[in-house]
Tab-separated table of C-alpha atoms in Angstrom:
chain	number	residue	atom	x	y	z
A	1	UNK	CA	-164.055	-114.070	26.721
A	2	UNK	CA	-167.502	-114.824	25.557
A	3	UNK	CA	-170.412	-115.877	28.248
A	4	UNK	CA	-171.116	-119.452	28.803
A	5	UNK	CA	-173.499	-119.800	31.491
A	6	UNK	CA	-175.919	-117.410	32.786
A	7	UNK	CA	-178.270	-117.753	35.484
A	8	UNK	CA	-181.513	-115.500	36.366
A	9	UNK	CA	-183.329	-115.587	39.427
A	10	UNK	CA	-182.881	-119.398	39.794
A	11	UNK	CA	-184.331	-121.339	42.707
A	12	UNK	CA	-184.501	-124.315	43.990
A	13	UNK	CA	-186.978	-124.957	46.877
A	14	UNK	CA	-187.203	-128.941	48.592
A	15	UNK	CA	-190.074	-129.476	50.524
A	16	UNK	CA	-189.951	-131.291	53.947
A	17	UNK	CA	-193.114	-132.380	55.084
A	18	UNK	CA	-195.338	-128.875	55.379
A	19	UNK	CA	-191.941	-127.090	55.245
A	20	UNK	CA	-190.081	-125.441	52.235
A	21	UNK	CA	-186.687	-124.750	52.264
A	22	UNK	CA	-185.158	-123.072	49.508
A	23	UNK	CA	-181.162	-124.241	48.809
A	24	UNK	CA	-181.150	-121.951	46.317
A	25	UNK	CA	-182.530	-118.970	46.687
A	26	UNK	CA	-182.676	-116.254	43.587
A	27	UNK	CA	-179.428	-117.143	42.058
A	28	UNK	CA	-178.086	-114.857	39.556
A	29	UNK	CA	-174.427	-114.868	37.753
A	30	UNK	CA	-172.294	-115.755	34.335
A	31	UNK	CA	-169.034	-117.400	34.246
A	32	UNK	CA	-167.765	-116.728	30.953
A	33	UNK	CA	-165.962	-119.524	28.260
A	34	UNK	CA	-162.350	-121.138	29.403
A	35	UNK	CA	-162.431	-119.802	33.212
A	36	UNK	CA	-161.219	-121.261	36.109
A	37	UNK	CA	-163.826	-120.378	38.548
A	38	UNK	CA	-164.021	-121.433	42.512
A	39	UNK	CA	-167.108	-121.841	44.400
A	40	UNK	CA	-166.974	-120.998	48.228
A	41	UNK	CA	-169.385	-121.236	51.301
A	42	UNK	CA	-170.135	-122.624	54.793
A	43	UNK	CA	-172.039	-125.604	54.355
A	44	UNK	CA	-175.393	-125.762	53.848
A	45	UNK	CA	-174.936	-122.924	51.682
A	46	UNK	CA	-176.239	-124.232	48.088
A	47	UNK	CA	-172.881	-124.886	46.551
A	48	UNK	CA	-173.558	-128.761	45.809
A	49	UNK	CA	-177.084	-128.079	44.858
A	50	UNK	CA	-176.091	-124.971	42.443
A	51	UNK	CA	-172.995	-127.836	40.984
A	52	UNK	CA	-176.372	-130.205	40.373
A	53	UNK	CA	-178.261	-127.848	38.614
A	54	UNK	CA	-175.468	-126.939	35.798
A	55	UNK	CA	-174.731	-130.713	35.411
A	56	UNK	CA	-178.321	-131.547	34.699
A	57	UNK	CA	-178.685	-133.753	37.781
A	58	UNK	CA	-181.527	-131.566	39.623
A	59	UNK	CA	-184.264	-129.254	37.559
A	60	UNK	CA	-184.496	-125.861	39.025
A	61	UNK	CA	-188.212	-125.149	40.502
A	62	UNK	CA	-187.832	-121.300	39.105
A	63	UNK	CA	-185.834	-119.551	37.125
A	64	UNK	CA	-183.183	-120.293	33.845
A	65	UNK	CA	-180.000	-121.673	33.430
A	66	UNK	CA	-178.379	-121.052	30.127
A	67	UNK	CA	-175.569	-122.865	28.437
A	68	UNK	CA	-174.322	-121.114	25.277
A	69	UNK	CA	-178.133	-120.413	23.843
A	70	UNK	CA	-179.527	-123.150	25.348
A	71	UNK	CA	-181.910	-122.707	28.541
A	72	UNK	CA	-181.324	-126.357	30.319
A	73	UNK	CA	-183.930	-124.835	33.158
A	74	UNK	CA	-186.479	-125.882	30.683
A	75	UNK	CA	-184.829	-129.456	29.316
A	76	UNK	CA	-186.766	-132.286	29.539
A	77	UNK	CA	-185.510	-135.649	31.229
A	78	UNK	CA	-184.538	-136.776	27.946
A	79	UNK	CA	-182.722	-133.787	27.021
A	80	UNK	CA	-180.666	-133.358	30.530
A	81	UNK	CA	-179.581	-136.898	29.676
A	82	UNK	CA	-178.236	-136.134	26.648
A	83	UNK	CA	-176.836	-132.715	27.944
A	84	UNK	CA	-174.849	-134.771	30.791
A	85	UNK	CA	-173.328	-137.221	27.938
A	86	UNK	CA	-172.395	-135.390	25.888
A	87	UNK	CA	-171.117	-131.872	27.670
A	88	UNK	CA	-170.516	-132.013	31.339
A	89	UNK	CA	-167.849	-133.635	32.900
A	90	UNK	CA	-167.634	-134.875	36.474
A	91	UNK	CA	-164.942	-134.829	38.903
A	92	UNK	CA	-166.057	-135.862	43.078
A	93	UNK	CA	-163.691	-136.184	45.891
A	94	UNK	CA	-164.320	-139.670	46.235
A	95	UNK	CA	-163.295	-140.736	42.867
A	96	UNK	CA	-166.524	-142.882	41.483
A	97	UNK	CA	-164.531	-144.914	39.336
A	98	UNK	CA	-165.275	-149.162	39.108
A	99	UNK	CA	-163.016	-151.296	41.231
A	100	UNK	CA	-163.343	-154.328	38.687
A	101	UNK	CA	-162.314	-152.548	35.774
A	102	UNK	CA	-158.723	-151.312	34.932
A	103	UNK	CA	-157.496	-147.322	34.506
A	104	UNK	CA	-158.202	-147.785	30.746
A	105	UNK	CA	-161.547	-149.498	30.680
A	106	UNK	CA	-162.854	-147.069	33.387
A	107	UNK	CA	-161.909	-144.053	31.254
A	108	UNK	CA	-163.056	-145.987	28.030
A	109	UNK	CA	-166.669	-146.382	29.176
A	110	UNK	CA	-167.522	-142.634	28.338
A	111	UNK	CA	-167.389	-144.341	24.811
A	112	UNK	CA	-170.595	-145.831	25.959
A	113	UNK	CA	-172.260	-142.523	26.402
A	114	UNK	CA	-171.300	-139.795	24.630
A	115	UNK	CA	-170.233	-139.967	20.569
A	116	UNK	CA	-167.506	-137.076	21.236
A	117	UNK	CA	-165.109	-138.892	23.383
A	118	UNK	CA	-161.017	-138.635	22.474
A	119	UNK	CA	-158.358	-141.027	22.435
A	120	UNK	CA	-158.223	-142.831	25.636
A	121	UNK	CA	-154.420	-143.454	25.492
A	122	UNK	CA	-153.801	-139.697	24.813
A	123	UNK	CA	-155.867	-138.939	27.655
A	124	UNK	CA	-154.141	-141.262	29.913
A	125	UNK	CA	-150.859	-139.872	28.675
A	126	UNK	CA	-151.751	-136.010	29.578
A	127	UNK	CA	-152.749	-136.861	33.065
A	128	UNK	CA	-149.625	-139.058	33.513
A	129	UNK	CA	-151.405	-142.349	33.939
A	130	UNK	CA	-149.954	-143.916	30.321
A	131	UNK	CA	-147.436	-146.678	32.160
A	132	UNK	CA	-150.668	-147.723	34.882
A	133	UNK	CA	-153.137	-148.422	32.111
A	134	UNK	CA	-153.594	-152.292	32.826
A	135	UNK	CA	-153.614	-151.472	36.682
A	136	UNK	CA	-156.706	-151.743	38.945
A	137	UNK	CA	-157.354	-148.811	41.167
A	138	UNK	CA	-156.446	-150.800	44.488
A	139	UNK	CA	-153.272	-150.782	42.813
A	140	UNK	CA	-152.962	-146.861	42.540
A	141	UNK	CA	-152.504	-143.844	45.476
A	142	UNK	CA	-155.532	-141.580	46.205
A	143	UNK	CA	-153.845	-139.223	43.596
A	144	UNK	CA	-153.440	-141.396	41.147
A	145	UNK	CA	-157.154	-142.576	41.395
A	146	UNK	CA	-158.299	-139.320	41.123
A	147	UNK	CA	-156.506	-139.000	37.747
A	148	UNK	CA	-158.367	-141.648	36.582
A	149	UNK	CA	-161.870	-139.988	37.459
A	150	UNK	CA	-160.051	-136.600	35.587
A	151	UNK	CA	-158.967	-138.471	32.461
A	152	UNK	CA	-162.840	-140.366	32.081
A	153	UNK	CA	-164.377	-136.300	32.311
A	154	UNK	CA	-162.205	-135.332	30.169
A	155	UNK	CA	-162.362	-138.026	27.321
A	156	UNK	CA	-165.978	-136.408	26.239
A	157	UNK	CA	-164.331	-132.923	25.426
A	158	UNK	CA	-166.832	-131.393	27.470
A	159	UNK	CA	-167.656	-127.798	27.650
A	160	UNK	CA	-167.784	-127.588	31.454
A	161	UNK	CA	-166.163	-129.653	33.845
A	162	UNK	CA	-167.713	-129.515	37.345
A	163	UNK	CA	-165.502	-130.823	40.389
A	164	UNK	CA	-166.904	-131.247	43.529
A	165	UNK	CA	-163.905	-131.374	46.281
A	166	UNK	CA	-161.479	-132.714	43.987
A	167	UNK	CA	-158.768	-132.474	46.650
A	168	UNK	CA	-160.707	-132.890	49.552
A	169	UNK	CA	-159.459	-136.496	50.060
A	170	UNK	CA	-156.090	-135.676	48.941
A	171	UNK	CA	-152.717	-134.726	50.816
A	172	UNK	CA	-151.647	-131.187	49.802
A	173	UNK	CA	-148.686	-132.160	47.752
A	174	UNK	CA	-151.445	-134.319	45.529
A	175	UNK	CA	-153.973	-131.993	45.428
A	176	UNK	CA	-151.825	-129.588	43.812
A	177	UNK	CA	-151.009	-131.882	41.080
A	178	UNK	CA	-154.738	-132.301	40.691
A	179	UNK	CA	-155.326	-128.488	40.871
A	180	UNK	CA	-152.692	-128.389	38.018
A	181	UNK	CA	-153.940	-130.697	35.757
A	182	UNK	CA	-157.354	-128.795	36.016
A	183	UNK	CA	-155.773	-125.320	35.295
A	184	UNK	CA	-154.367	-126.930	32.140
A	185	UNK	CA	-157.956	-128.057	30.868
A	186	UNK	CA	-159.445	-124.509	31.568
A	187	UNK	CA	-156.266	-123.210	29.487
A	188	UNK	CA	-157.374	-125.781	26.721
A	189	UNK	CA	-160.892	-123.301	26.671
A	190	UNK	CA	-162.882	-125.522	29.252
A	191	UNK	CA	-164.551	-124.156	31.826
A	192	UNK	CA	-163.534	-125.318	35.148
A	193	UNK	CA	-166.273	-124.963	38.551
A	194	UNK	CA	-164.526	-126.467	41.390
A	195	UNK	CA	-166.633	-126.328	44.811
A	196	UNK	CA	-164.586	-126.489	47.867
A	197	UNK	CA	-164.143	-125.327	51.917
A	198	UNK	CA	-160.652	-124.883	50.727
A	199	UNK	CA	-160.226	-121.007	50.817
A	200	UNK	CA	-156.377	-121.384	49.323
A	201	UNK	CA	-157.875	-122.135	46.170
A	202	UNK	CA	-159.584	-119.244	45.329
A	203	UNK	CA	-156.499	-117.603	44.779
A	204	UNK	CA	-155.559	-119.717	41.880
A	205	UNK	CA	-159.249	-118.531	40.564
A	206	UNK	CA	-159.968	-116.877	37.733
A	207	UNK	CA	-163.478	-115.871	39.295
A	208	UNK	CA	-164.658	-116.686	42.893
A	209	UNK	CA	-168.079	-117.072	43.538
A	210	UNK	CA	-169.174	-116.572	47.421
A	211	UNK	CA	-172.540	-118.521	48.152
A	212	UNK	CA	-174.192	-117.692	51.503
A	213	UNK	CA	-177.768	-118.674	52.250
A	214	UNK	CA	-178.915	-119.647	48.939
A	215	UNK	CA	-177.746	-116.700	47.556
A	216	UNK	CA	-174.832	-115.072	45.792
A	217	UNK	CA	-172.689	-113.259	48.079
A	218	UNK	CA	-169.933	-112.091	46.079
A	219	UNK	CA	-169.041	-112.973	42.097
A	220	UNK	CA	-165.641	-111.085	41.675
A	221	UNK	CA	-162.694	-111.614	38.608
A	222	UNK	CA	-159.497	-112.435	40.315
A	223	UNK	CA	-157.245	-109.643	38.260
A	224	UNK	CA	-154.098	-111.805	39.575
A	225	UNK	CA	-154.832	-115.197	39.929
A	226	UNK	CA	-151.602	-116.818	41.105
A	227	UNK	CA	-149.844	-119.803	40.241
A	228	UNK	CA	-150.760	-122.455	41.873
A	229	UNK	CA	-147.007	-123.336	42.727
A	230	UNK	CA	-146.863	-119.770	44.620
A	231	UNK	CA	-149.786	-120.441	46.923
A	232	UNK	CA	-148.492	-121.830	50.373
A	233	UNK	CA	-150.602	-125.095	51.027
């Protein structure tokens, strides 16, 4: 597999009145093209905030962040902008998606962002949402919702698709549907970063990266990931 992202010595230090706290503190690791990686840690550890500084969201206060060649560390605003349009997609646990618009039209407006999105209808159809198209999301299950947040990441074709709790809201039997339908994009060559509490997940993981105090704990390849059917939920 070839490297994707790479990060050295990253930090990212808030300041609280006349104290500094560092969320992230000397991050270094590489997740390489297509994986299916899980992020794990107490909280408070620097998952979220290391999730916000790959999407472009936050600017790191030391250190760089490489996608492909490019160092986004050292983007300006403009740039980030364009990096999260064009190839980052977003998945949170609480879906994000507009309650006045139907399952198409919330998937369609990545058209107004991003020049590289697919067909929405082809979308819709690989995440099993083709017959709810017209439907409003008070309409749909929590599953189903969170479909709909899957499908409008995935219309841009992005290179990395970064999921916050994507099952966190979600009864087991739905999550691993969702967990599914995220294997099958890393499969397609995207790489997946899911941050979670959910320990059962990492053993679906291609790599699992252990954050503990701003740091990196552990960044290990899972030799065996197993299918996510054989995990007990």
């Amino acid at each position: 597999m070839n490297k994707l992202i790479e990060l050295k010595n990253v930090k990212k230090t808030y300041v609280i009145g006349e104290q500094k706290f560092n969320a992230l503190d000397g991050i270094n690791l590489s997740i390489n093209q297509g994986e299916f990686v899980v992020i794990l840690g107490p909280s408070g550890a620097g998952k979220s905030t290391l999730l916000n500084l790959l999407g472009g969201m936050d600017k790191a206060t030391s250190g760089d962040i490489f996608i492909g060649e490019n160092n986004i560390a050292r983007y300006s605003d403009k740039e980030l902008t364009r990096y999260r349009a064009n190839d980052v997609g977003f998945i949170f646990q609480f879906y994000n998606i507009m309650p006045t618009l139907t399952v198409e039209e919330n998937v369609n407006l990545i058209k107004d962002v991003t020049n590289t999105s697919k067909d929405s209808k082809e979308i819709l159809k690989s995440v099993g949402l083709l017959k709810h198209v017209d439907k409003f999301p008070q309409e749909l299950s929590g599953g189903e919702q969170q479909r709909v947040s899957i499908a409008r990441a995935i219309m841009k074709n992005p290179k990395v698709l970064l999921c916050d709790e994507p099952t966190g809201a979600l009864d087991s039997k739905t999550g691993v549907e969702v967990l599914k339908l995220l294997r099958k994009q890393s499969d397609e060559d995207t790489t997946v970063i899911i941050v979670t509490h959910n320990a059962l997940i990492a053993d679906i993981a291609d790599r699992v990266i252990r954050i503990k105090n701003g740091q990196v704990e552990e960044n290990v390849l899972n030799k065996h990931p197993k299918n996510i059917d054989e995990v007990k939920w």
